[in-house]
Coordinates of C-alpha atoms and ligand atoms in Angstrom, one line a residue:
X1 CA 0.9 -0.3 -0.1
X2 CA 0.6 4.0 -0.7
X3 CA -0.1 6.5 0.7
X4 CA 0.9 10.0 -0.3
X5 CA -0.2 13.6 0.7
X6 CA -1.7 16.0 -1.4
X7 CA 0.9 17.2 -3.8
X8 CA 3.0 20.4 -3.1
X9 CA 1.4 23.8 -4.3
X10 CA 4.4 25.0 -5.4
X11 CA 4.6 22.6 -8.1
X12 CA 1.2 21.9 -9.5
X13 CA 0.6 25.7 -8.9
X14 CA 0.4 26.0 -12.7
X15 CA -0.5 22.6 -13.6
X16 CA -4.6 22.0 -12.7
X17 CA -6.3 23.3 -16.1
X18 CA -5.3 21.2 -19.4
X19 CA -3.5 24.3 -22.1
X20 CA -6.1 23.6 -24.0
X21 CA -9.8 21.4 -23.6
X22 CA -9.6 17.8 -24.7
X23 CA -11.2 16.8 -28.4
X24 CA -14.2 14.9 -28.7
X25 CA -15.7 15.4 -25.4
X26 CA -18.9 14.3 -25.7
X27 CA -22.5 16.5 -26.2
X28 CA -24.6 13.7 -25.0
X29 CA -25.2 12.5 -21.6
X30 CA -23.5 8.8 -21.5
X31 CA -22.4 9.5 -24.8
X32 CA -19.4 6.2 -24.3
X33 CA -22.0 3.7 -23.2
X34 CA -23.0 1.6 -25.4
X35 CA -26.1 0.9 -23.4
X36 CA -27.2 4.2 -23.5
X37 CA -27.2 5.1 -26.7
X38 CA -28.4 1.3 -27.3
X39 CA -31.7 3.8 -25.4
X40 CA -31.5 6.8 -27.3
X41 CA -31.9 4.8 -30.3
X42 CA -34.6 2.8 -29.3
X43 CA -35.9 6.9 -28.5
X44 CA -35.2 7.5 -31.0
X45 CA -36.3 5.2 -33.4
X46 CA -40.0 6.5 -32.5
X47 CA -40.7 9.5 -33.9
X48 CA -40.3 8.0 -37.9
X49 CA -42.8 5.9 -36.8
X50 CA -44.9 9.0 -34.8
X51 CA -44.5 10.9 -38.0
X52 CA -45.8 8.1 -39.7
X53 CA -48.8 7.3 -38.6
X54 CA -49.2 11.4 -38.4
X55 CA -48.3 10.7 -42.6
X56 CA -50.5 8.3 -43.0
X57 CA -53.6 9.9 -41.7
X58 CA -52.6 13.1 -44.1
X59 CA -54.4 12.4 -47.6
X60 CA -52.2 13.3 -50.4
X61 CA -52.2 17.0 -51.9
X62 CA -54.4 18.3 -48.9
X63 CA -51.6 21.0 -47.4
X64 CA -52.3 23.8 -49.5
X65 CA -52.9 26.8 -47.4
X66 CA -51.4 28.6 -44.6
X67 CA -53.8 27.2 -42.6
X68 CA -53.3 23.3 -43.6
X69 CA -50.1 23.9 -42.9
X70 CA -50.4 25.5 -39.3
X71 CA -52.9 22.9 -38.8
X72 CA -50.7 19.8 -39.8
X73 CA -47.5 21.1 -37.5
X74 CA -49.8 21.1 -34.7
X75 CA -50.8 18.0 -35.1
X76 CA -47.3 16.8 -35.5
X77 CA -46.2 18.2 -32.4
X78 CA -48.5 17.2 -31.0
X79 CA -48.5 13.7 -32.2
X80 CA -44.3 13.7 -30.8
X81 CA -45.5 15.5 -27.3
X82 CA -47.7 13.2 -26.8
X83 CA -44.6 10.4 -27.5
X84 CA -42.0 11.9 -26.0
X85 CA -44.1 12.3 -22.6
X86 CA -45.1 8.1 -22.9
X87 CA -40.8 7.8 -22.8
X88 CA -40.4 9.8 -20.1
X89 CA -43.0 8.2 -17.9
X90 CA -41.3 4.5 -19.3
X91 CA -37.3 6.6 -18.2
X92 CA -38.9 6.8 -14.6
X93 CA -40.6 3.4 -14.8
X94 CA -37.1 2.2 -12.7
X95 CA -37.3 -0.3 -15.3
X96 CA -34.6 -2.6 -14.0
X97 CA -32.2 -3.2 -16.8
X98 CA -32.4 1.0 -17.7
X99 CA -31.1 1.2 -13.4
X100 CA -28.8 -1.3 -13.9
X101 CA -27.7 -1.5 -17.3
X102 CA -27.5 2.5 -18.5
X103 CA -27.4 3.9 -15.5
X104 CA -29.7 6.1 -13.5
X105 CA -28.4 9.1 -13.3
X106 CA -28.0 8.7 -17.2
X107 CA -31.6 8.0 -17.7
X108 CA -32.2 10.7 -15.3
X109 CA -30.2 13.3 -17.7
X110 CA -32.1 12.0 -20.9
X111 CA -35.5 11.6 -19.1
X112 CA -34.6 15.9 -18.1
X113 CA -33.7 17.0 -21.5
X114 CA -36.2 14.8 -23.1
X115 CA -39.0 16.5 -20.8
X116 CA -37.6 20.9 -22.6
X117 CA -38.7 19.4 -25.8
X118 CA -41.7 17.5 -25.1
X119 CA -43.3 20.6 -22.6
X120 CA -42.1 22.6 -25.8
X121 CA -44.1 20.8 -28.8
X122 CA -47.1 20.4 -26.3
X123 CA -47.3 23.9 -26.2
X124 CA -46.3 24.2 -29.7
X125 CA -49.0 21.6 -30.2
X126 CA -52.3 23.5 -28.7
X127 CA -50.6 27.1 -30.7
X128 CA -50.5 25.8 -34.3
X129 CA -53.4 24.3 -34.3
X130 CA -55.2 27.0 -33.1
X131 CA -53.9 29.5 -35.2
X132 CA -54.5 27.5 -38.3
X133 CA -58.2 27.6 -37.0
X134 CA -58.2 30.8 -36.6
X135 CA -56.0 31.5 -40.5
X136 CA -58.7 29.4 -42.0
X137 CA -61.9 30.4 -40.6
X138 CA -61.0 34.1 -40.5
X139 CA -61.1 34.8 -37.2
X140 CA -58.6 35.9 -34.3
X141 CA -56.7 33.5 -32.2
X142 CA -57.5 34.4 -28.8
X143 CA -61.3 33.9 -29.6
X144 CA -61.0 30.4 -31.7
X145 CA -58.4 29.4 -29.3
X146 CA -61.7 29.6 -26.4
X147 CA -64.0 28.2 -29.2
X148 CA -61.8 25.2 -29.4
X149 CA -61.2 25.0 -25.9
X150 CA -64.5 25.1 -24.7
X151 CA -66.2 23.6 -27.3
X152 CA -64.8 20.6 -28.3
X153 CA -64.7 17.6 -27.1
X154 CA -62.1 16.7 -24.4
X155 CA -60.6 19.4 -24.9
X156 CA -60.8 22.0 -21.8
X157 CA -59.4 18.8 -19.8
X158 CA -55.8 18.6 -23.1
X159 CA -56.1 22.5 -22.2
X160 CA -55.7 21.8 -18.2
X161 CA -53.3 18.6 -18.9
X162 CA -51.2 21.7 -20.6
X163 CA -51.1 24.1 -18.3
X164 CA -50.2 21.0 -15.3
X165 CA -47.2 19.9 -18.2
X166 CA -46.3 23.5 -17.9
X167 CA -45.8 24.1 -14.1
X168 CA -43.6 20.5 -13.9
X169 CA -41.8 22.2 -16.7
X170 CA -40.7 25.4 -14.7
X171 CA -40.7 23.8 -11.6
X172 CA -37.6 21.9 -13.4
X173 CA -36.0 24.6 -15.0
X174 CA -33.2 24.8 -12.9
X175 CA -33.1 28.4 -11.5
X176 CA -36.5 26.8 -10.2
X177 CA -35.8 23.5 -9.2
X178 CA -32.3 25.1 -6.7
X179 CA -34.8 27.4 -4.7
X180 CA -37.6 24.6 -4.3
X181 CA -36.4 21.3 -2.1
X182 CA -36.4 18.5 -3.1
X183 CA -39.4 16.3 -2.0
X184 CA -41.9 19.4 -3.7
X185 CA -40.8 19.8 -6.6
X186 CA -41.3 15.5 -6.9
X187 CA -44.9 16.0 -5.9
X188 CA -45.3 18.4 -8.3
X189 CA -43.3 16.3 -10.7
X190 CA -45.8 13.5 -10.5
X191 CA -48.5 15.8 -11.6
X192 CA -46.9 14.7 -15.4
X193 CA -49.0 11.1 -14.4
X194 CA -53.0 13.6 -14.0
X195 CA -51.7 15.5 -17.6
X196 CA -51.2 11.8 -19.1
X197 CA -54.4 11.3 -18.2
X198 CA -56.1 14.2 -18.9
X199 CA -55.0 14.8 -22.7
X200 CA -55.5 10.8 -23.6
X201 CA -59.4 11.5 -24.1
X202 CA -58.8 14.2 -26.4
X203 CA -56.8 12.1 -28.3
X204 CA -58.8 10.3 -29.8
X205 CA -62.0 11.9 -30.1
X206 CA -60.8 15.2 -31.9
X207 CA -56.8 13.6 -33.2
X208 CA -57.2 12.8 -36.6
X209 CA -55.0 10.4 -36.3
X210 CA -57.1 8.1 -34.2
X211 CA -60.7 9.0 -34.4
X212 CA -60.3 8.1 -38.4
X213 CA -58.4 4.0 -36.7
X214 CA -59.4 1.6 -34.8
X215 CA -55.8 -0.3 -35.5
X216 CA -53.6 3.2 -34.5
X217 CA -56.1 3.3 -31.0
X218 CA -55.1 0.1 -29.9
X219 CA -51.3 0.2 -30.4
X220 CA -51.4 3.7 -28.6
X221 CA -53.3 2.3 -25.9
X222 CA -51.0 -0.5 -25.7
X223 CA -49.1 1.5 -25.6
X224 CA -49.9 3.3 -23.2
X225 CA -51.0 -0.3 -21.3
X226 CA -47.1 -1.7 -20.9
X227 CA -45.6 1.9 -19.7
X228 CA -48.1 1.6 -16.9
X229 CA -48.3 -1.8 -16.1
X230 CA -44.2 -0.9 -15.7
X231 CA -44.9 1.8 -13.6
X232 CA -47.2 -0.3 -11.7
X233 CA -44.4 -3.3 -11.0
X234 CA -41.2 -1.2 -11.1
X235 CA -41.8 1.4 -8.4
X236 CA -44.6 -0.5 -6.6
X237 CA -44.5 -3.8 -6.8
X238 CA -40.8 -5.3 -7.0
X239 CA -40.2 -2.4 -3.7
X240 CA -43.2 -4.2 -2.1
X241 CA -42.4 -7.5 -2.0
X242 CA -38.2 -7.0 -1.7
X243 CA -39.8 -4.5 1.6
X244 CA -41.4 -7.4 3.0
X245 CA -39.5 -10.7 1.6
X246 CA -36.0 -9.5 3.1
X247 CA -37.4 -7.3 6.0
X248 CA -34.7 -5.3 6.8
X249 CA -34.2 -3.2 10.3
X250 CA -31.8 -0.9 11.2
X251 CA -28.9 -2.8 13.8
X252 CA -26.9 0.1 14.6
X253 CA -25.9 3.6 13.1
X254 CA -21.5 4.3 13.9
X255 CA -20.1 8.2 14.0
X256 CA -17.5 8.3 10.6
X257 CA -16.7 11.4 11.0
X258 CA -18.0 15.1 11.1
X259 CA -21.7 15.1 10.1
X260 CA -21.2 11.6 8.9
X261 CA -23.2 7.6 10.0
X262 CA -23.0 4.4 8.9
X263 CA -26.6 2.7 8.8
X264 CA -25.5 -1.0 9.4
X265 CA -28.6 -2.9 8.1
X266 CA -30.1 -6.6 8.4
X267 CA -32.1 -9.0 6.9
X268 CA -33.3 -11.9 5.2
X269 CA -32.2 -13.8 1.9
X270 CA -30.2 -10.6 1.0
X271 CA -27.7 -11.9 -1.7
X272 CA -31.1 -12.8 -4.3
X273 CA -31.0 -8.8 -3.9
X274 CA -27.8 -10.3 -6.1
X275 CA -26.8 -6.2 -5.1
X276 CA -23.0 -4.9 -6.6
X277 CA -20.5 -3.5 -4.7
X278 CA -21.2 0.5 -6.4
X279 CA -24.6 0.2 -6.4
X280 CA -27.1 2.6 -4.0
X281 CA -31.3 1.6 -3.0
X282 CA -33.4 4.8 -2.2
X283 CA -34.0 4.2 2.0
X284 CA -37.2 4.7 3.6
X285 CA -37.1 4.4 6.9
X286 CA -39.9 3.6 8.7
X287 CA -38.9 6.0 11.8
X288 CA -41.2 9.7 13.2
X289 CA -40.7 12.5 10.6
X290 CA -38.9 10.3 8.2
X291 CA -41.3 7.9 6.6
X292 CA -42.4 10.0 4.4
X293 CA -39.8 10.0 2.0
X294 CA -37.4 7.7 0.3
X295 CA -33.3 8.7 -0.3
X296 CA -31.3 7.1 -2.3
X297 CA -27.8 6.0 -0.7
X298 CA -24.8 4.0 -1.9
X299 CA -24.1 0.9 0.0
X300 CA -20.5 1.1 1.4
X301 CA -20.1 -1.8 1.8
X302 CA -19.6 -4.5 0.0
X303 CA -22.8 -7.0 0.7
X304 CA -24.1 -9.2 3.4
X305 CA -25.7 -12.6 3.1
X306 CA -27.9 -11.0 5.4
X307 CA -26.6 -7.8 6.5
X308 CA -26.0 -4.5 4.2
X309 CA -24.9 -0.9 5.0
X310 CA -24.8 2.8 3.7
X311 CA -22.3 6.0 4.8
X312 CA -24.3 9.6 4.8
X313 CA -23.7 12.5 4.4
X314 CA -25.2 15.3 6.7
X315 CA -26.4 17.5 4.1
X316 CA -30.2 19.0 5.0
X317 CA -32.3 17.9 7.2
X318 CA -33.7 14.1 6.7
X319 CA -29.4 12.7 6.3
X320 CA -28.8 14.7 9.1
X321 CA -31.8 13.0 11.1
X322 CA -30.1 9.5 10.2
X323 CA -27.4 9.7 12.6
X324 CA -30.7 9.3 15.3
X325 CA -32.6 5.8 14.2
X326 CA -32.8 3.7 16.3
X327 CA -31.7 -0.4 15.7
X328 CA -34.6 -2.0 15.3
X329 CA -36.4 0.3 12.4
X330 CA -38.2 -1.3 9.9
X331 CA -36.2 0.1 6.3
X332 CA -38.5 -0.2 3.3
X333 CA -36.6 0.3 0.0
X334 CA -36.6 -0.1 -3.9
X335 CA -33.4 -1.2 -5.4
X336 CA -30.6 -1.8 -6.0
X337 CA -29.7 -0.1 -8.8
X338 CA -26.8 1.6 -10.2
X339 CA -24.1 0.6 -13.5
X340 CA -21.9 1.8 -11.0
X341 CA -20.5 -1.7 -11.2
X342 CA -17.5 -3.8 -11.8
X343 CA -19.4 -5.0 -15.0
X344 CA -18.9 -1.9 -16.9
X345 CA -14.4 -2.8 -16.9
X346 CA -15.3 -4.9 -19.3
X347 CA -12.9 -7.7 -18.0
X348 CA -10.0 -5.5 -17.7
X349 CA -8.3 -5.4 -14.7
X350 CA -6.5 -2.7 -14.4
X351 CA -8.7 0.2 -12.5
X352 CA -8.5 4.1 -11.1
X353 CA -10.6 4.7 -8.6
X354 CA -11.1 8.4 -7.6
X355 CA -13.2 9.4 -4.9
X356 CA -14.2 13.4 -3.6
X357 CA -16.3 13.8 0.2
X358 CA -19.0 11.5 0.9
X359 CA -18.5 9.5 -3.5
X360 CA -16.8 8.3 -0.9
X361 CA -18.7 5.7 -0.3
X362 CA -20.0 3.4 -3.5
X363 CA -16.0 3.3 -4.1
X364 CA -15.4 2.2 -0.9
X365 CA -17.8 -1.3 -1.9
X366 CA -15.1 -1.0 -4.9
X367 CA -12.1 -1.0 -3.3
X368 CA -13.7 -4.0 -1.4
X369 CA -15.1 -6.6 -4.0
X370 CA -12.9 -5.0 -7.4
X371 CA -11.3 -8.7 -8.9
X372 CA -7.3 -8.3 -9.2
X373 CA -4.7 -7.8 -6.4
X374 CA -1.2 -5.7 -6.1
X375 CA -1.4 -2.3 -8.8
X376 CA -4.4 -3.5 -10.3
X377 CA -6.0 -1.3 -9.2
X378 CA -5.2 2.1 -7.4
X379 CA -7.3 5.0 -5.1
X380 CA -7.3 8.5 -5.5
X381 CA -9.0 9.7 -2.1
X382 CA -9.8 13.8 -2.6
X383 CA -10.2 15.4 1.0
X384 CA -10.5 19.0 2.1
X385 CA -8.8 17.9 5.9
X386 CA -7.9 14.8 7.1
X387 CA -11.0 14.2 9.4
X388 CA -13.1 14.6 6.2
X389 CA -11.7 10.7 5.0
X390 CA -14.8 9.0 6.4
X391 CA -13.9 5.6 6.2
X392 CA -9.6 5.7 5.8
X393 CA -9.0 2.5 8.6
X394 CA -11.1 0.5 6.4
X395 CA -9.1 1.7 3.1
X396 CA -5.9 1.3 5.1
X397 CA -6.7 -2.2 6.0
X398 CA -8.1 -3.8 1.8
X399 CA -4.8 -1.8 1.1
X400 CA -3.0 -4.1 2.9
X401 CA -5.0 -7.2 2.2
X402 CA -5.0 -7.0 -1.4
X403 CA -2.1 -4.7 -1.8
X404 CA -4.3 -2.4 -3.8
X405 CA -3.0 2.0 -3.8
X406 CA -4.3 4.2 -1.1
X407 CA -3.3 7.8 -2.0
X408 CA -5.8 10.5 -0.1
X409 CA -4.8 13.5 -1.5
X410 CA -5.0 16.5 1.1
X411 CA -5.7 20.2 1.4
X412 CA -7.7 22.9 -0.4
X413 CA -8.1 23.7 -4.2
X414 CA -7.5 26.7 -3.2
X415 CA -4.1 25.9 -1.7
X416 CA -2.9 25.9 -5.4
X417 CA -3.9 23.4 -8.4
X418 CA -5.0 21.0 -8.3
X419 CA -4.8 17.7 -7.2
X420 CA -6.5 16.1 -10.0
X421 CA -4.5 17.5 -12.9
X422 CA -3.6 15.9 -15.4
X423 CA 0.2 16.0 -15.0
X424 CA -0.4 15.2 -11.4
X425 CA -2.6 11.9 -12.2
X426 CA -0.1 11.3 -14.6
X427 CA 2.3 11.3 -12.0
X428 CA 0.9 9.2 -10.0
X429 CA -0.9 6.4 -12.4
X430 CA 1.8 6.1 -14.6
X431 CA -0.6 4.2 -17.0
X432 CA -3.8 6.0 -16.5
X433 CA -4.4 5.4 -19.7
X434 CA -4.5 2.1 -19.5
X435 CA -7.0 2.3 -16.7
X436 CA -11.1 1.7 -16.7
X437 CA -11.7 4.9 -13.9
X438 CA -14.7 4.3 -11.2
X439 CA -15.5 8.5 -10.5
X440 CA -17.5 9.7 -7.8
X441 CA -18.3 13.2 -6.0
X442 CA -18.6 17.2 -6.1
X443 CA -20.2 17.9 -9.3
X444 CA -16.9 20.1 -10.0
X445 CA -14.3 17.8 -9.1
X446 CA -16.3 15.0 -11.2
X447 CA -16.6 17.8 -14.3
X448 CA -13.0 18.8 -13.7
X449 CA -11.6 14.9 -12.5
X450 CA -12.9 13.7 -15.7
X451 CA -11.5 16.8 -18.5
X452 CA -8.1 16.3 -16.6
X453 CA -8.3 12.2 -17.0
X454 CA -9.9 12.9 -20.9
X455 CA -6.8 15.1 -21.2
X456 CA -4.4 13.4 -20.0
X457 CA -5.3 10.0 -22.8
X458 CA -8.4 8.1 -21.0
X459 CA -10.8 7.3 -24.0
X460 CA -14.1 8.2 -22.8
X461 CA -15.9 5.8 -22.7
X462 CA -13.6 4.4 -19.8
X463 CA -14.4 6.7 -17.7
X464 CA -17.4 5.7 -15.3
X465 CA -19.0 8.7 -13.0
X466 CA -21.6 7.9 -10.4
X467 CA -23.6 11.7 -10.1
X468 CA -25.2 12.5 -6.9
X469 CA -27.6 14.1 -8.1
X470 CA -30.4 13.9 -10.3
Ligands
LIG501 C1 -27.4 7.6 -6.8 C2 -26.9 8.4 -5.5 C3 -26.2 8.2 -4.7 C4 -26.6 8.6 -3.1 N1 -25.5 8.3 -2.3 C5 -24.7 8.4 -1.4 C6 -24.7 8.1 -0.3 O1 -24.3 6.9 -0.4 N2 -23.6 9.4 0.8 C7 -25.0 10.0 0.8 O2 -24.4 11.4 2.4 N3 -25.4 10.7 0.0 C8 -25.8 9.8 -1.2 N4 -26.6 10.9 -2.3 C9 -26.7 11.9 -1.4 C10 -28.3 11.8 -0.4 O3 -29.1 11.2 -1.8 C11 -28.6 12.6 -0.5 O4 -26.9 13.9 0.1 C12 -30.2 13.2 0.7 O5 -30.9 12.5 -0.2 C13 -30.1 15.2 0.4 O6 -31.7 14.2 1.6 P1 -31.8 16.2 3.1 O7 -33.2 16.0 2.9 O8 -31.3 16.1 3.8 O9 -30.9 17.1 2.3 P2 -32.0 18.0 1.1 O10 -31.4 19.6 2.2 O11 -33.2 18.3 1.0 O12 -31.1 17.7 -0.1 C14 -29.6 18.4 0.1 C15 -29.3 17.8 -1.7 O13 -29.7 16.6 -2.1 C16 -30.9 16.6 -3.1 N5 -31.7 14.8 -2.6 C17 -33.1 15.3 -2.0 N6 -33.4 14.8 -1.9 C18 -33.3 13.6 -2.4 C19 -34.1 12.5 -3.4 N7 -35.1 12.0 -2.7 N8 -33.1 11.9 -4.7 C20 -32.3 12.7 -4.6 N9 -31.8 13.9 -4.5 C21 -32.1 14.0 -3.7 C22 -31.0 17.9 -3.3 O14 -31.2 18.2 -4.2 C23 -30.1 17.8 -3.0 O15 -29.4 18.5 -3.8 C24 -27.1 9.7 -2.9 C25 -27.1 10.3 -3.7 C26 -27.7 9.7 -5.7 C27 -28.7 10.5 -6.2

């Protein structure tokens, strides 16, 4: 085992930033991960299918006037919005394949990006259809809008659905989201399900693509049914079944450092969960004030047949309250989830782990469970002070036992340079570009370290990150 302190501030001062931005940084979140790419292909392949639906119900040569084009644009926007809405819900259905292969954080990022298109398309749908009708009849768009909403079948419900979607879009905008508590944002978000239900009737009542075709109605209803069943099974049924079956309880709560505790859990047949180091679950502690919310925490040790452990930093009211949990408290959970596991190494044995702050939790579990020995696995553990190096003794014990490299990088970043700069990384890990890299820490550290790793020659596809922010 080797242990070094942060590189000298003087030597690192001019090495903090790469001289130039490395080429090929991905614009698409998760690019480079084959499963994520496959998911994008599946999602986008639905778009031509939706356009075909519109084309099939458009009489050839029927688009003459501006009004025709406006209405056609509105119909296409509406179909795409309805399709994407279904995709958004499917992405959040917690389907194990998506959560464990593509990765929960990547799925959440796709959901957020597609959400913006969906709201824009839904607004465009309403605006273009009303403008088209107004153009056709020579009325003004406002009075035409009132007529459409009040007189056309089920359109009033769809107008309410549109208002709900816009509300959800607004609370999800970064500037607003930052000011809202997570729970408030989450519960407003659930209105999307209400919006889908309210909009559904008008699609069949006034949507030319469905009102004239029983086959299209069947396909569309079938798609909604499949997604609805997936939501019920994976968001409600499976977590309920697992929580009842495995009967998790708090065994003890152990202080690990300033504001950090480990919660040891016991349960039955936990090996059947097939949890892996690096994964997380959403935990619901059935204690006063805590039972109504669930929070994601990663496993911070290798899962056992009847024990699990998480390690929590007190970042807010709920995480701070976990330090006061009593032994015996029942725990319900959803998971395990996450693709931040040894499977990502595709058999490659040489691995570099980089952790910062609470990001040490999944990295600690990986350090314990990754295959290999000696210099196969190296861990760089970034902290601003020695007392923030939580779980350090355990890490030292694992490093001793398996011969792995452990490098605590201690010191504030402002002390000069970045110990995770490309130059320092290459110095500490000369065979860096040959390794799979697992990275977990504060968002800023993760972004900068990723950039330095790319600059130091690590291909994007070999950098695996876990985000603690959805
Ligand atoms: C995949 C994943 C794994 C995580 N693993 C760990 C871990 O091992 N150890 C650890 O200390 N922390 C971990 N976190 C972070 C942890 O979930 C939050 O710190 C915790 O939920 C904060 O809750 P709070 O009510 O105490 O704080 P708040 O003040 O409510 O929130 C603090 C921050 O956490 C976010 N947050 C709050 N509730 C949730 C929620 N239910 N889901 C997602 N984000 C939420 C908020 O948006 C905010 O950015 C993980 C997060 C994710 C997404």
